[in-house]
Tab-separated table of N, CA and C in Angstrom:
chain	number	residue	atom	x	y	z
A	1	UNK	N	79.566	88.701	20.351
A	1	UNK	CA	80.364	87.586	20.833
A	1	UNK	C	81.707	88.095	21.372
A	2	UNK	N	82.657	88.977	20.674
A	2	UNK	CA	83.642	89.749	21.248
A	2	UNK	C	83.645	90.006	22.299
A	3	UNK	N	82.146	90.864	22.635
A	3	UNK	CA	82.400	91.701	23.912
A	3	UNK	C	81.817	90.377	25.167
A	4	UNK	N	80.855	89.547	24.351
A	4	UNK	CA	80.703	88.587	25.794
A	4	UNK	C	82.283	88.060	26.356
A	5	UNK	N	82.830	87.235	25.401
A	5	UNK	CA	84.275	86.874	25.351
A	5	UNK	C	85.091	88.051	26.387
A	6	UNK	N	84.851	89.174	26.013
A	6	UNK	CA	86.169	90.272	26.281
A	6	UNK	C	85.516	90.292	28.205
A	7	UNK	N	84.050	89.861	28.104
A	7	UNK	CA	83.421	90.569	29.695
A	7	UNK	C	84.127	89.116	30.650
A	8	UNK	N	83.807	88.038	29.957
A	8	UNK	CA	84.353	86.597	30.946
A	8	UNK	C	85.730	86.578	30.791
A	9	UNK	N	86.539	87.060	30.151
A	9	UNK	CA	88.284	87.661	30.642
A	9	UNK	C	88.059	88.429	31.837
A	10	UNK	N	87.617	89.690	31.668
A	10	UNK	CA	87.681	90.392	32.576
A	10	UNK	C	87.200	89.775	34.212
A	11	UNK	N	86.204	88.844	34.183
A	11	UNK	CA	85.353	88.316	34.846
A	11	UNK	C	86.666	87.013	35.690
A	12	UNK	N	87.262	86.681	34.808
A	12	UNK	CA	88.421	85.963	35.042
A	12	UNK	C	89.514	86.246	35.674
A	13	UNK	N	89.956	87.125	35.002
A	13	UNK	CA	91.010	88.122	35.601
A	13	UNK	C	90.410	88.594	37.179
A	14	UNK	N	89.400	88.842	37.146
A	14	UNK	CA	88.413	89.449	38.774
A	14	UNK	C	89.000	88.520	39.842
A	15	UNK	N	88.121	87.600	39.262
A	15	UNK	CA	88.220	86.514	40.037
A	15	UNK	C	89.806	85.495	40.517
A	16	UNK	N	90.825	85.589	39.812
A	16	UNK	CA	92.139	85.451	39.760
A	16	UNK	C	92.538	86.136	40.835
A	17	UNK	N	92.418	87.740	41.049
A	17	UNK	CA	93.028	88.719	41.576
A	17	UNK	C	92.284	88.695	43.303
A	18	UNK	N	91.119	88.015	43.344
A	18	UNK	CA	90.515	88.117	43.967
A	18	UNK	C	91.139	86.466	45.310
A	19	UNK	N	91.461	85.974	44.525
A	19	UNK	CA	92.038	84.601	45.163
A	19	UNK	C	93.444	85.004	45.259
A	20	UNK	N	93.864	85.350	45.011
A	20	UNK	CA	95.616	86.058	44.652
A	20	UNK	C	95.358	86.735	46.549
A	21	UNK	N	94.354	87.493	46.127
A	21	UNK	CA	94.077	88.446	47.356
A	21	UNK	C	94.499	87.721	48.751
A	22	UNK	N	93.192	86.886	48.641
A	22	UNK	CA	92.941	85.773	49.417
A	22	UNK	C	94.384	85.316	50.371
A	23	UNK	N	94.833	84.575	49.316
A	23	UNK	CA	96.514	84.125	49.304
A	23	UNK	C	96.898	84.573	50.326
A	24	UNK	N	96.498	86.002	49.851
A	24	UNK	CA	98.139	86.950	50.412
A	24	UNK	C	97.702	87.228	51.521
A	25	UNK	N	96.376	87.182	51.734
A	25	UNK	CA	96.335	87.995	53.085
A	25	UNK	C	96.592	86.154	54.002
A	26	UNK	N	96.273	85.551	53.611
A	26	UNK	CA	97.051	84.347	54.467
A	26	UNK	C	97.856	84.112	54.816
A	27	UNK	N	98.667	84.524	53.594
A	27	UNK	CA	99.765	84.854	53.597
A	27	UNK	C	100.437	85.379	54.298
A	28	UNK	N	100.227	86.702	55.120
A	28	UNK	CA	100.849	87.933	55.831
A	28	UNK	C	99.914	87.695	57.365
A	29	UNK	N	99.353	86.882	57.572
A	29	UNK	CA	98.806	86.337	58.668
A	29	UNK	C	99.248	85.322	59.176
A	30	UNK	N	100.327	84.221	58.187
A	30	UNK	CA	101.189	83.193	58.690
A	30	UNK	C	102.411	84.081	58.752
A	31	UNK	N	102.980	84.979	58.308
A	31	UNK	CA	104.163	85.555	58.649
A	31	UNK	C	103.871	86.152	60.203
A	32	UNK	N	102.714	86.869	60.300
A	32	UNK	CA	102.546	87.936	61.461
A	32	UNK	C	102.692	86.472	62.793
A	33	UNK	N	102.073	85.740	62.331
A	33	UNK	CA	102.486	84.797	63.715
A	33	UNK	C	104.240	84.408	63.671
A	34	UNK	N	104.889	84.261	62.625
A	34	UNK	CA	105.756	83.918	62.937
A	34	UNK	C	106.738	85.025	63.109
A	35	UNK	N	106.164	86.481	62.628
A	35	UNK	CA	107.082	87.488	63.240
A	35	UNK	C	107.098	87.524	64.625
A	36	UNK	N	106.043	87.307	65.474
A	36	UNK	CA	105.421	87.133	66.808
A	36	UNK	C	106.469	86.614	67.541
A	37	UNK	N	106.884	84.855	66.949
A	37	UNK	CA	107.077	83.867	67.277
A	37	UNK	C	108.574	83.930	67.437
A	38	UNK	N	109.592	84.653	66.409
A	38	UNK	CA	110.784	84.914	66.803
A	38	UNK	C	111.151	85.946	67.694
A	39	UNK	N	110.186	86.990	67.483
A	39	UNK	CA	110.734	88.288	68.765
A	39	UNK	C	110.483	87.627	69.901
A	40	UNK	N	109.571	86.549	70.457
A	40	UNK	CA	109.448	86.244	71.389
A	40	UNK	C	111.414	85.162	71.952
A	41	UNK	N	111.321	84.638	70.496
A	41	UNK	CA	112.293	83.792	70.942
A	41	UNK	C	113.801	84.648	71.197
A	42	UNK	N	113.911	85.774	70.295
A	42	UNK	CA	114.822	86.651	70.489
A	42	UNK	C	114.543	87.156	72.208
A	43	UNK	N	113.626	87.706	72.618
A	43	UNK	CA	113.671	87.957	74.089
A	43	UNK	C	114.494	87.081	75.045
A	44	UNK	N	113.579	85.891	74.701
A	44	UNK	CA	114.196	84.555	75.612
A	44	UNK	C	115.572	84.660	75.424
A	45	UNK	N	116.141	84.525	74.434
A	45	UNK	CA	117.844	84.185	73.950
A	45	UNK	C	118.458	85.323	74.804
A	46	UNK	N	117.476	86.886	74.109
A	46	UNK	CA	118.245	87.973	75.136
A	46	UNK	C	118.609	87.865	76.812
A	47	UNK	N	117.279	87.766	77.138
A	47	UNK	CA	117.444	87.566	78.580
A	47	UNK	C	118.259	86.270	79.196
A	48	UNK	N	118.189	84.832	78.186
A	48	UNK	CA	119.359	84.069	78.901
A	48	UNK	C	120.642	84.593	78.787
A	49	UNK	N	120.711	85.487	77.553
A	49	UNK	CA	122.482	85.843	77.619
A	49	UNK	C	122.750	86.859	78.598
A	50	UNK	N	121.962	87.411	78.947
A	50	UNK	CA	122.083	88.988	80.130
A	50	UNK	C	121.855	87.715	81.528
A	51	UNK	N	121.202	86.850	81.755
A	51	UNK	CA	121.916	86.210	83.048
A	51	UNK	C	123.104	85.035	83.184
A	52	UNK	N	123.194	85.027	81.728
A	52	UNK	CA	124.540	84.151	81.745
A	52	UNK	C	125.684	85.249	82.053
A	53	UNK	N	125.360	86.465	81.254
A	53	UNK	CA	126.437	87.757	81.890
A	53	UNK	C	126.588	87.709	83.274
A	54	UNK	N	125.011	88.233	83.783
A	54	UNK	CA	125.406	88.033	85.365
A	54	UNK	C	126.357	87.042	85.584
A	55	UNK	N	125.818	86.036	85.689
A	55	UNK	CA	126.661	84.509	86.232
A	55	UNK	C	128.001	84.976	86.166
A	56	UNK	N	128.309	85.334	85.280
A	56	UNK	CA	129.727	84.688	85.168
A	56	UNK	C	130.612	86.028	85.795
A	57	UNK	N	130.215	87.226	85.396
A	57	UNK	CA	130.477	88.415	86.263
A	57	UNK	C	130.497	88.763	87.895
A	58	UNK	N	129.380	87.354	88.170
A	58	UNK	CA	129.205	87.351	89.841
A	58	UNK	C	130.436	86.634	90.199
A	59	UNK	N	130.881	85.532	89.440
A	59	UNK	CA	131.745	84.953	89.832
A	59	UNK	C	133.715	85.322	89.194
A	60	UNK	N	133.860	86.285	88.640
A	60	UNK	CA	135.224	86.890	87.784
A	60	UNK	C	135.499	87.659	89.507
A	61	UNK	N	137.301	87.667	89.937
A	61	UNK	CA	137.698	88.799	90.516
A	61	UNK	C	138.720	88.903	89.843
A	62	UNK	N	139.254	89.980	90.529
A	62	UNK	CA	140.532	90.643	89.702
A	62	UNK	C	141.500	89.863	90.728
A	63	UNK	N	142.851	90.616	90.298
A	63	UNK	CA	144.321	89.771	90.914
A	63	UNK	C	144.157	89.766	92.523
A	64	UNK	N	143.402	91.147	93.080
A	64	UNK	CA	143.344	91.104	94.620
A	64	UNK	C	142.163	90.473	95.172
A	65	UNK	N	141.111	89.588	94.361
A	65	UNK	CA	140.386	88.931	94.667
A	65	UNK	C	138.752	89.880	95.010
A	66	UNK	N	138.919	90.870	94.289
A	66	UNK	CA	137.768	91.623	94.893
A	66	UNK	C	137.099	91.425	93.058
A	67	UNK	N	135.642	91.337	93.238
A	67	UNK	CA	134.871	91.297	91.730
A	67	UNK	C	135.259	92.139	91.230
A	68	UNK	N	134.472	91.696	89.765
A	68	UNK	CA	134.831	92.731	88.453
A	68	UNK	C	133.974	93.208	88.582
A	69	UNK	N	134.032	94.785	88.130
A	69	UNK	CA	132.864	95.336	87.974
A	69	UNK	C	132.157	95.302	86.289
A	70	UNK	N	131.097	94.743	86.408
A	70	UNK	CA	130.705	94.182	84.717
A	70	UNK	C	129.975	95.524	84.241
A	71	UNK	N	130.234	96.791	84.461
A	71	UNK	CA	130.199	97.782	83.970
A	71	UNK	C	131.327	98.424	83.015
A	72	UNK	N	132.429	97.774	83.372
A	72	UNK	CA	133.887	98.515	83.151
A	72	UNK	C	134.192	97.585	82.379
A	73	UNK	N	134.000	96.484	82.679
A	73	UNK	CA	134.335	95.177	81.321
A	73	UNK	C	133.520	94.423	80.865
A	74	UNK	N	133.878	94.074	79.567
A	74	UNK	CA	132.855	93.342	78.623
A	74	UNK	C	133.171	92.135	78.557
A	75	UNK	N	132.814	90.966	78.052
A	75	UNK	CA	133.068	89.968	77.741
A	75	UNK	C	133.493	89.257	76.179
A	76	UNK	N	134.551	89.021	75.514
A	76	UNK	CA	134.814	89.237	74.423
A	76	UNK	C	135.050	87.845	73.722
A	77	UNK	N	134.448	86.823	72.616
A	77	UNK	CA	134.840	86.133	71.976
A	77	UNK	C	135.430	86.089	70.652
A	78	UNK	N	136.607	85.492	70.615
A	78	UNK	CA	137.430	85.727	69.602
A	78	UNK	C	136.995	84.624	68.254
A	79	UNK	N	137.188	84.602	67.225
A	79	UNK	CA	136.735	83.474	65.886
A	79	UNK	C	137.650	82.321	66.200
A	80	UNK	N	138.436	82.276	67.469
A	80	UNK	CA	139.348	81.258	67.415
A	80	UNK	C	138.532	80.422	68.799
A	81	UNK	N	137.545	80.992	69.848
A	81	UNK	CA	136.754	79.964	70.200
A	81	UNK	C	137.829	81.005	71.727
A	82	UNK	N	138.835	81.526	71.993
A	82	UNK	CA	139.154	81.787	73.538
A	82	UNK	C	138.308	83.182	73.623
A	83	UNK	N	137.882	83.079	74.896
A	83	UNK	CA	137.060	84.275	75.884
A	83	UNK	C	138.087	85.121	76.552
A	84	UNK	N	138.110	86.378	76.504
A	84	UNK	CA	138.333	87.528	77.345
A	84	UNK	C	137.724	88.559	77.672
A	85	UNK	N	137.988	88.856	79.089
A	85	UNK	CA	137.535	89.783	79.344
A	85	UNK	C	138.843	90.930	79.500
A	86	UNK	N	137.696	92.158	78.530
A	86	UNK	CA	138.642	93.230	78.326
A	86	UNK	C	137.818	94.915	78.584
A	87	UNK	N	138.565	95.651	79.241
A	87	UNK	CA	138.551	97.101	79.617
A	87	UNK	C	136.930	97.324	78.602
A	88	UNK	N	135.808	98.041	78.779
A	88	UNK	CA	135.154	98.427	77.880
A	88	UNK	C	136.176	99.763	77.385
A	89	UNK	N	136.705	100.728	77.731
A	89	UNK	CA	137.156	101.769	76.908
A	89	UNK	C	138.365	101.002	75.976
A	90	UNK	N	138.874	100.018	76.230
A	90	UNK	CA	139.691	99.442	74.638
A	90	UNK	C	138.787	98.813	73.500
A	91	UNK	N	137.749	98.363	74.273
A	91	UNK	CA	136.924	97.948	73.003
A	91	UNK	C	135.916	98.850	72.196
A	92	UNK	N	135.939	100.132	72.928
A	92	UNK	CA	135.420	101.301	72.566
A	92	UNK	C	136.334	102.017	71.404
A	93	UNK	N	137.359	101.577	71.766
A	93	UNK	CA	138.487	102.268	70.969
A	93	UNK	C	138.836	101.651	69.515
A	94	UNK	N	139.227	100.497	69.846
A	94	UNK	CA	139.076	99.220	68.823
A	94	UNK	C	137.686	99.064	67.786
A	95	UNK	N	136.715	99.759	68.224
A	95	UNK	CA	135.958	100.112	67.357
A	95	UNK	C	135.541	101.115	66.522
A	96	UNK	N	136.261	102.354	67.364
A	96	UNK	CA	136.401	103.342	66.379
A	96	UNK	C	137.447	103.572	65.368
A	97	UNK	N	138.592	102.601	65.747
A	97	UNK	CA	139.268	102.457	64.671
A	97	UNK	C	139.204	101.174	63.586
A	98	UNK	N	138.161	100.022	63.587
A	98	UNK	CA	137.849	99.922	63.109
A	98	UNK	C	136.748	100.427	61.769
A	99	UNK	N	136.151	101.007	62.887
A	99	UNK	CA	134.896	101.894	61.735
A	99	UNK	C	135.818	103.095	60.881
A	100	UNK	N	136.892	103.685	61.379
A	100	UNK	CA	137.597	104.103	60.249
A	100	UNK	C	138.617	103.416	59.419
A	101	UNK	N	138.810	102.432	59.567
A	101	UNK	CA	139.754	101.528	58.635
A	101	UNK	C	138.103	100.963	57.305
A	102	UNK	N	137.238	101.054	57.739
A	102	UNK	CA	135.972	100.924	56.889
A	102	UNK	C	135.634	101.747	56.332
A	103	UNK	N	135.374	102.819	56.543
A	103	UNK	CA	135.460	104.037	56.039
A	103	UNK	C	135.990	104.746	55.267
A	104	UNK	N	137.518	104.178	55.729
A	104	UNK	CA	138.631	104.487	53.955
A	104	UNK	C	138.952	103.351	53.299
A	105	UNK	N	138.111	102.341	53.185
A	105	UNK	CA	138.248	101.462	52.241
A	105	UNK	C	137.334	101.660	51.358
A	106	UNK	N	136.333	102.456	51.482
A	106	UNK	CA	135.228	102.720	50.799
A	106	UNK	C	135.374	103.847	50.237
């Protein structure tokens, strides 16, 4: 009687692990679509923000009225909600001294 008892645990446990299984692989088959489903949406977002860049780069000149070149400058938003556009080598700079003001805080 023990060992019948001890075989329908085991038989239990099988079968538990076996639906568990199940689960999971459903599981990781509703994620895989929805991993799908955001890189796709990340593309979209990417590519509207790279022609909203254009846009607005087609239309920026400098003081003598000739365009910006949107190689040389970036487009910068501040936590206070105003836009500038600034030199890429200051914001190049501004970041390496950030990353060392991080660096010795640690």
């Amino acid at each position: 009687v023990a060992a019948q008892n001890c075989r329908k645990r085991k038989l239990n446990a099988i079968l538990n692990l076996e639906e568990d299984v199940c689960n999971l692989q459903t599981q990781k088959e509703s994620l895989k679509k929805e991993h799908s489903q955001c890189s796709q949406s990340i593309s979209l977002i990417k590519q509207k923000l790279n022609n909203l860049y254009c846009d607005i780069f087609s239309r920026l000149t400098d003081d003598q009225g000739r365009p910006v070149n949107p190689h040389q400058y970036v487009i910068h938003c501040s936590s206070s909600g105003n836009v500038f556009i600034i030199p890429k080598h200051l914001v190049k700079s501004e970041q390496k001294q950030g990353n060392t003001k991080e660096q010795k805080q640690k």
